[in-house]
Every structure is written in structure tokens, then in C-alpha cells.
PDB file of C-alpha atoms in Angstrom:
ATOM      1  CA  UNK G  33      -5.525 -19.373  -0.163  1.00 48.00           C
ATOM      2  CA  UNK G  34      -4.660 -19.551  -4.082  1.00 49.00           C
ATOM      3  CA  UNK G  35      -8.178 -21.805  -4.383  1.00 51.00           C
ATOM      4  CA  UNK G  36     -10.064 -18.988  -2.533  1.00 49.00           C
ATOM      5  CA  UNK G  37      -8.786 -16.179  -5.174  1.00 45.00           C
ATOM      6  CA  UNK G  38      -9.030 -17.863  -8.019  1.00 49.00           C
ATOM      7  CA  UNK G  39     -12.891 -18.786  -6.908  1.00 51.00           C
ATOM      8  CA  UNK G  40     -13.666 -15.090  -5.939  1.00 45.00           C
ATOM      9  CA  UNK G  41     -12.359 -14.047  -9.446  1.00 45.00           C
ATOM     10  CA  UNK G  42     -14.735 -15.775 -11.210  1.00 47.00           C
ATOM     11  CA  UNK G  43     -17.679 -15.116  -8.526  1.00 46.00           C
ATOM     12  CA  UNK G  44     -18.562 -19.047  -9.422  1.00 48.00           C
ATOM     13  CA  UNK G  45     -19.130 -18.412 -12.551  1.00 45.00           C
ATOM     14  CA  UNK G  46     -17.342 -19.004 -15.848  1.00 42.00           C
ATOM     15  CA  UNK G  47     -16.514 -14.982 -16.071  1.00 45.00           C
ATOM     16  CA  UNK G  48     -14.899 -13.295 -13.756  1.00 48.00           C
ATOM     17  CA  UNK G  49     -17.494 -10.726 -12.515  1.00 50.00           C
ATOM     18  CA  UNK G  50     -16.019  -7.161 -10.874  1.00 56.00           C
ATOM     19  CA  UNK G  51     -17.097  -8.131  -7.236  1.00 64.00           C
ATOM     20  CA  UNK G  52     -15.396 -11.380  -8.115  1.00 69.00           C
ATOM     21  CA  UNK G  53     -12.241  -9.439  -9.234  1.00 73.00           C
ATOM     22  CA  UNK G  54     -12.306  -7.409  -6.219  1.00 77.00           C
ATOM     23  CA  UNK G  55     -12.776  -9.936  -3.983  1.00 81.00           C
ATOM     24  CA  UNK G  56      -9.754 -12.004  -5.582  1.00 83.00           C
ATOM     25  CA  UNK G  57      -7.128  -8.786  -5.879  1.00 82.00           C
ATOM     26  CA  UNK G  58      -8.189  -7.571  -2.331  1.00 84.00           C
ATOM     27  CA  UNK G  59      -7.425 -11.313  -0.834  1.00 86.00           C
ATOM     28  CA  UNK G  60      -4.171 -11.702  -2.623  1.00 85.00           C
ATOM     29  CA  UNK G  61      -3.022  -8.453  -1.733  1.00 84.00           C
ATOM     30  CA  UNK G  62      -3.738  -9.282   1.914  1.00 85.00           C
ATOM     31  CA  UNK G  63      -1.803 -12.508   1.808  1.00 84.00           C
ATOM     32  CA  UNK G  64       0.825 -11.542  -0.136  1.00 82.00           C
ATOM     33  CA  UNK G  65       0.441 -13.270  -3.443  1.00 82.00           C
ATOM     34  CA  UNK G  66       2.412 -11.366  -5.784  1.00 82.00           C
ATOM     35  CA  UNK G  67       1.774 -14.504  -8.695  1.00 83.00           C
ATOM     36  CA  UNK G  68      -2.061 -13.639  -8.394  1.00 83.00           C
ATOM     37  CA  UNK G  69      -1.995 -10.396  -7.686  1.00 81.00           C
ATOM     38  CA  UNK G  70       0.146  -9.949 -11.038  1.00 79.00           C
ATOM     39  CA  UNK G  71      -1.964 -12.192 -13.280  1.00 80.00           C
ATOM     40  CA  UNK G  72      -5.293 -10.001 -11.794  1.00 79.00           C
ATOM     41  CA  UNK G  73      -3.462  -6.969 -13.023  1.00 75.00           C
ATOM     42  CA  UNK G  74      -2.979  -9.128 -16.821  1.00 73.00           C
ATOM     43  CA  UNK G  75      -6.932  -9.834 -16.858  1.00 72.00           C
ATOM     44  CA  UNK G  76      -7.691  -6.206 -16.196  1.00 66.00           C
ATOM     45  CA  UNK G  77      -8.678  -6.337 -12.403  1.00 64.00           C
ATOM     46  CA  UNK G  78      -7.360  -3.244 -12.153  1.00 60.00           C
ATOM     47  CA  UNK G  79     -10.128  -1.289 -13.748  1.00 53.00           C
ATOM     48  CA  UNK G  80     -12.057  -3.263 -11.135  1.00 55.00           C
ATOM     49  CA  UNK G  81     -10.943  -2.774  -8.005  1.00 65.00           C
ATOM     50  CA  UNK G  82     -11.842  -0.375  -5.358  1.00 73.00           C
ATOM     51  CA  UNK G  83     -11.793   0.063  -2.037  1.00 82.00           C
ATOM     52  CA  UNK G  84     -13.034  -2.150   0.942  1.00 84.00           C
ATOM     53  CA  UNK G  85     -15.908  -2.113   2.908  1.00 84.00           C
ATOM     54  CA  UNK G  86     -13.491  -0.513   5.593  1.00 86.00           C
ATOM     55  CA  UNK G  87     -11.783   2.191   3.049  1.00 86.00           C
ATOM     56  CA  UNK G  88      -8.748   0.256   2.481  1.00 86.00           C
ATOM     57  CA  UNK G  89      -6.912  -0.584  -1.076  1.00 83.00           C
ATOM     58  CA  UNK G  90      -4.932  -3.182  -2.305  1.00 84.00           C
ATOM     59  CA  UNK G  91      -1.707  -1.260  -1.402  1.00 86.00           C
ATOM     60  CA  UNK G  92      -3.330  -0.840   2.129  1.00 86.00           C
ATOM     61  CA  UNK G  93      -3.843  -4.775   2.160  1.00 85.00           C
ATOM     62  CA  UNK G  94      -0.702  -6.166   0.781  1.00 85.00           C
ATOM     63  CA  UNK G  95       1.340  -3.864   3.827  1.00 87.00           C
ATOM     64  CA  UNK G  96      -0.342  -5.453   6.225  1.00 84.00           C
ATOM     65  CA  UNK G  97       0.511  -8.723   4.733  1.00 82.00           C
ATOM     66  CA  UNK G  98       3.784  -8.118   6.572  1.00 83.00           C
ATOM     67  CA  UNK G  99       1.854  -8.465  10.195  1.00 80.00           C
ATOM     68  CA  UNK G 100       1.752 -12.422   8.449  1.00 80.00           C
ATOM     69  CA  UNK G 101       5.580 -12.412   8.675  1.00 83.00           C
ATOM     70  CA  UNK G 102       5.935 -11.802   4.260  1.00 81.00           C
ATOM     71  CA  UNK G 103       9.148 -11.599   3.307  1.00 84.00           C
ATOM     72  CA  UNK G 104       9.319  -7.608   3.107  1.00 88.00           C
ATOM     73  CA  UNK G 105      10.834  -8.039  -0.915  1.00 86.00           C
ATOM     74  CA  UNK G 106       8.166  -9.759  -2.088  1.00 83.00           C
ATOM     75  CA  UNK G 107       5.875  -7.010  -0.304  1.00 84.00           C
ATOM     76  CA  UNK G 108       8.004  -4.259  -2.714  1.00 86.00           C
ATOM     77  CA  UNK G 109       7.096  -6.428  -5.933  1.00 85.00           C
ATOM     78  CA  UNK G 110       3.523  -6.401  -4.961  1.00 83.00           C
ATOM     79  CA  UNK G 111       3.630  -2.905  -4.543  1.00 84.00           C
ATOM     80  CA  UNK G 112       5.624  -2.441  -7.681  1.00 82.00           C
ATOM     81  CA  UNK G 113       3.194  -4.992  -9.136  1.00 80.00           C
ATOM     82  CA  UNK G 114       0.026  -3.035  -8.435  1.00 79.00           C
ATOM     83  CA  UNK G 115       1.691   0.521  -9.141  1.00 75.00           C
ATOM     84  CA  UNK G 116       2.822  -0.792 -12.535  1.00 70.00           C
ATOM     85  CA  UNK G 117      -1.173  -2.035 -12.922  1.00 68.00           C
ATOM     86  CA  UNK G 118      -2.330   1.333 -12.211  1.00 62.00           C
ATOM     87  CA  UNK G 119      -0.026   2.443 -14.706  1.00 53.00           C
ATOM     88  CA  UNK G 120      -1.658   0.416 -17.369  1.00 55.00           C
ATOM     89  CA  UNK G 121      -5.415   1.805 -16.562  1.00 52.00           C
ATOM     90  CA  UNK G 122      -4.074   5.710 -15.331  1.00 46.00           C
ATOM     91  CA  UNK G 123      -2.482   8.155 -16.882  1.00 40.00           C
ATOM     92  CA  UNK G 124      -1.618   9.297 -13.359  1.00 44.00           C
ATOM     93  CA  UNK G 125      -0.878   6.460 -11.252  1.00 47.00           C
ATOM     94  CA  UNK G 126       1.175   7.662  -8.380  1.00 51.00           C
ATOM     95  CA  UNK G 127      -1.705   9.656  -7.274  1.00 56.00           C
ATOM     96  CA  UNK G 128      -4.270   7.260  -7.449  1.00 63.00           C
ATOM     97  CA  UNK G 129      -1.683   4.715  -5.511  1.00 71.00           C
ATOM     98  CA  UNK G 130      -0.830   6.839  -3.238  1.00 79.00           C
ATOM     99  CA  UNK G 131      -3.538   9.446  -3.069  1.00 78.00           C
ATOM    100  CA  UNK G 132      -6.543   6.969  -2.045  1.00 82.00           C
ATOM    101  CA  UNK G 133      -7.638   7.147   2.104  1.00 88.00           C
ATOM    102  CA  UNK G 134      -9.459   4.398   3.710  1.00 88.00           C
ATOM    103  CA  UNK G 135     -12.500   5.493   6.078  1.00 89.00           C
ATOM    104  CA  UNK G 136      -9.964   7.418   8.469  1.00 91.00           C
ATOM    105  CA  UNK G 137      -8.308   9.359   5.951  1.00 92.00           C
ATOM    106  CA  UNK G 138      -5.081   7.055   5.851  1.00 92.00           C
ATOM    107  CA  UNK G 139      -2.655   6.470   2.724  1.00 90.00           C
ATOM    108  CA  UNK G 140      -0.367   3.928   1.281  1.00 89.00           C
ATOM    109  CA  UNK G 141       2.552   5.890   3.253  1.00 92.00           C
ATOM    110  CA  UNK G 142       0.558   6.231   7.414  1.00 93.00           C
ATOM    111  CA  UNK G 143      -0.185   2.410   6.480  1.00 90.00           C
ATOM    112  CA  UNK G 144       3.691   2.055   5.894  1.00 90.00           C
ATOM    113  CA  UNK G 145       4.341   3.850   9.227  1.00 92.00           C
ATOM    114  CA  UNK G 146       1.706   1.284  10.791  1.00 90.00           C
ATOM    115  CA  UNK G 147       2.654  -2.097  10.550  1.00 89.00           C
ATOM    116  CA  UNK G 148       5.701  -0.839  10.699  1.00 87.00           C
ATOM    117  CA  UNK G 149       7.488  -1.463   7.409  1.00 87.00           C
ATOM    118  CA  UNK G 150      10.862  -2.667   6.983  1.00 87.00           C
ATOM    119  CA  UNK G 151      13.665  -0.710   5.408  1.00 86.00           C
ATOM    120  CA  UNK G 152      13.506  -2.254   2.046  1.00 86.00           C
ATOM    121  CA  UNK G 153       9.786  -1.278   1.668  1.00 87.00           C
ATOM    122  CA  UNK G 154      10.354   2.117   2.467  1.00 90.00           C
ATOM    123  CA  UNK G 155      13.410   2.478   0.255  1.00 88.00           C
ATOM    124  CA  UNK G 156      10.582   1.651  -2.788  1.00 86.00           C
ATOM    125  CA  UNK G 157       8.041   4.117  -0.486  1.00 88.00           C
ATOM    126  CA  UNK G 158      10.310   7.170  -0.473  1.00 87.00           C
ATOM    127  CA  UNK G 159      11.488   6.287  -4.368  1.00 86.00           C
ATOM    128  CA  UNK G 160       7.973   6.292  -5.375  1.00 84.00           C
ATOM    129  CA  UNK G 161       5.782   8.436  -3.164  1.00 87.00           C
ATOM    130  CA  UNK G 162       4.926  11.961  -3.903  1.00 87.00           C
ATOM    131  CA  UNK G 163       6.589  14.103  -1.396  1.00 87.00           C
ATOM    132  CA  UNK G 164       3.566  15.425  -0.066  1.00 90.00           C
ATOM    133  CA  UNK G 165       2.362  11.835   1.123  1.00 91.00           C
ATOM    134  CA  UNK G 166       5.243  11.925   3.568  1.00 93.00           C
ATOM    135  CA  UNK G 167       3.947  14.471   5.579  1.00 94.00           C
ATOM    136  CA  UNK G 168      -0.398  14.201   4.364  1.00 94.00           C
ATOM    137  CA  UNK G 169      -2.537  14.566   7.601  1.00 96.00           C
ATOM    138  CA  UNK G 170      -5.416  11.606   8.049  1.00 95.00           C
ATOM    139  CA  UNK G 171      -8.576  12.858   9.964  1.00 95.00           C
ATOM    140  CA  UNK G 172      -7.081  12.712  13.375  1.00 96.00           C
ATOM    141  CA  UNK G 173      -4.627  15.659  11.646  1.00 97.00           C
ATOM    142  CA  UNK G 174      -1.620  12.926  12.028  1.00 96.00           C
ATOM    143  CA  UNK G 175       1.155  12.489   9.264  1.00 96.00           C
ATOM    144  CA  UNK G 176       2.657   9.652   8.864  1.00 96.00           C
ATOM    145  CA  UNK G 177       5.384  10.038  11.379  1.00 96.00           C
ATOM    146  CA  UNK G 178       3.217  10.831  14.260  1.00 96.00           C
ATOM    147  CA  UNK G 179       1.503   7.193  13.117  1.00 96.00           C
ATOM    148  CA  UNK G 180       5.148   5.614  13.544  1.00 95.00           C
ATOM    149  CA  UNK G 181       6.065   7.425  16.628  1.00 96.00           C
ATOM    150  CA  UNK G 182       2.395   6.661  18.570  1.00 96.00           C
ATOM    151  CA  UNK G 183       3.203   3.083  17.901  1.00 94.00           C
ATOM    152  CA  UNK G 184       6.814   3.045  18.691  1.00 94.00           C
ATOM    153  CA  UNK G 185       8.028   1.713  15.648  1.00 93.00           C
ATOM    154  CA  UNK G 186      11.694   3.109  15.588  1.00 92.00           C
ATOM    155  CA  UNK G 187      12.277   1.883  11.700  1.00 89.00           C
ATOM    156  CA  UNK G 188       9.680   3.724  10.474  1.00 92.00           C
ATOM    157  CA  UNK G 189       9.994   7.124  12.515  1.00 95.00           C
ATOM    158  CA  UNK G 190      14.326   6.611  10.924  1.00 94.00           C
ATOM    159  CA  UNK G 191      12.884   5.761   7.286  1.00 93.00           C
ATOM    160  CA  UNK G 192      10.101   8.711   7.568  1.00 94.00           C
ATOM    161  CA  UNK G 193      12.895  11.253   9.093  1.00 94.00           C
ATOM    162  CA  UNK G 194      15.641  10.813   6.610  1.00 92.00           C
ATOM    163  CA  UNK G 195      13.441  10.627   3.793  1.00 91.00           C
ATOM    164  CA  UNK G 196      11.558  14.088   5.007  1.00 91.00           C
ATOM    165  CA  UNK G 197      14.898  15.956   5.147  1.00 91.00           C
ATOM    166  CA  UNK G 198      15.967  14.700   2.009  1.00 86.00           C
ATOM    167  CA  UNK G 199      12.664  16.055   0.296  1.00 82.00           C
ATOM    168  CA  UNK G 200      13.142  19.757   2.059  1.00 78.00           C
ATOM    169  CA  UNK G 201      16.877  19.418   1.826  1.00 73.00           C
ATOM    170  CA  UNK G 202      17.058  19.922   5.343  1.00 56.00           C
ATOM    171  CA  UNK G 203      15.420  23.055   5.253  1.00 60.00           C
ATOM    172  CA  UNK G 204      14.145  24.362   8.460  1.00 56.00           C
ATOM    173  CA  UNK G 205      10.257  24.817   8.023  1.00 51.00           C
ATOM    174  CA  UNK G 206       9.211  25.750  11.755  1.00 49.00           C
TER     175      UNK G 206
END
């Protein structure tokens, strides 16, 4: 895995290219390489990478690195990893972290409800997210929520709940 990166990073050459860059930060993401994914970041990947040929970004890619059985910490310091990137290169990060779709109109927070993330990833989710990505309709007009509760993923549909009340302070918006 760690050969394959480094090799897309520098495209075979002796410079990384921005494919090459791409390539690498989209792999390590997906495998959970917060090392990589952190010294990317240093060599200015970030100003690089995009999405993939299927709409999905790095914060996409390194959530389902927990279908791989990642220890769901080190998933939070790759997210935390790549936010803090974006930081460097936006002056408005949390909306280009969490604002980006993939080809089906899905965010950062439906791929949370997903794969099903585990409580310590959405205790950095809810922390970070703007409120408005916990409830965002995809193309299919589904939130989040509806994602978790399709798939039966009880942790989510708990995390997604209690983080929704807290945001409308239990306000009744029916």
C-alpha cells in the first residue's frame, strides 16, 4: 500500500505531478493512512486534489476505510488531518469539507450515516459539521438519517438523532 502512494505521488517521475497527487491522497485516504495522508497535506496535495471519477473526496474515501476494519480514532485524525489541510489552502474549510457531493449528491455526513460510523467519528462529525449537513438532502431527497435508517445502522440513526436535537434545541419543527 505505502509503495503504491508514494509511486502515484510522483506519477513515475521525479515531481510529483497533480494526477500523481490525487491518485496518492485519494489511495491513502481509502486505506486509512493518516502518515501519508498528512505528509500529502505538507507537500501541498491539497491544492491538488479533487474528486473521483465516481464524485467522491478524500473525506468520502477515508470513511469507508472503516468497511477495512480501521481503527475508528485513527479515521478522526484523518479527518482532522485533511480538515486541518483544507484549512491551510481555504479560507473556508468546513464548507468545502463538508459541502462537496459525489455523483449522487452525498456529503461527508450521509457517507458517515453509510458505513455506518462509530461513535467516536461522529463525536468529531457533529463537533465539526455545519448544522445544515445534518439534515442536507442528496438527489434521492434523503438526509442523512434516512441513509442510516434504510441501512439499519442503529449507531448512526442514535449519533444523527441526538446531535439533530441538540442543533434545534429540541425544538419541534413539524
Amino acid at each position: 500500500g505505502r509503495r503504491l502512494i508514494l509511486e502515484q505521488q510522483s506519477g513515475g517521475g521525479t515531481e510529483p505531478s497533480n494526477a500523481g497527487c490525487a491518485e496518492a491522497m485519494h489511495a491513502a485516504c481509502a486505506l486509512g493512512h493518516v502518515e501519508f495522508v498528512e505528509m500529502l497535506l505538507c507537500s501541498g496535495a491539497a491544492t491538488a486534489v479533487g474528486k473521483t471519477s465516481e464524485g467522491r473526496t478524500p473525506p468520502m474515501l477515508a470513511l469507508t476505510s472503516l468497511r477495512l476494519g480501521r481503527d475508528p480514532q485513527r479515521v478522526v485524525d484523518l479527518l482532522a488531518a485533511l480538515l486541518l489541510g483544507t484549512v491551510r489552502v481555504y479560507l473556508q474549510a468546513a464548507q468545502h469539507f463538508f459541502g462537496d457531493r459525489d455523483a449522487r449528491g452525498n456529503g461527508v455526513v450521509h457517507w458517515a450515516a453509510r458505513v455506518d460510523a462509530p461513535h467516536v467519528v461522529w463525536e468529531w462529525i457533529v463537533r465539526n459539521a455545519p448544522s445544515g449537513e445534518l439534515v442536507a438532502d442528496n438527489q434521492l431527497n434523503r438526509t442523512p438519517l434516512h441513509i442510516a435508517c434504510l441501512r439499519r445502522h442503529p449507531m448512526s440513526v442514535t449519533a444523527l438523532v441526538e446531535a439533530i436535537i441538540k442543533v434545534t434545541d429540541g425544538e419541534d419543527h413539524a
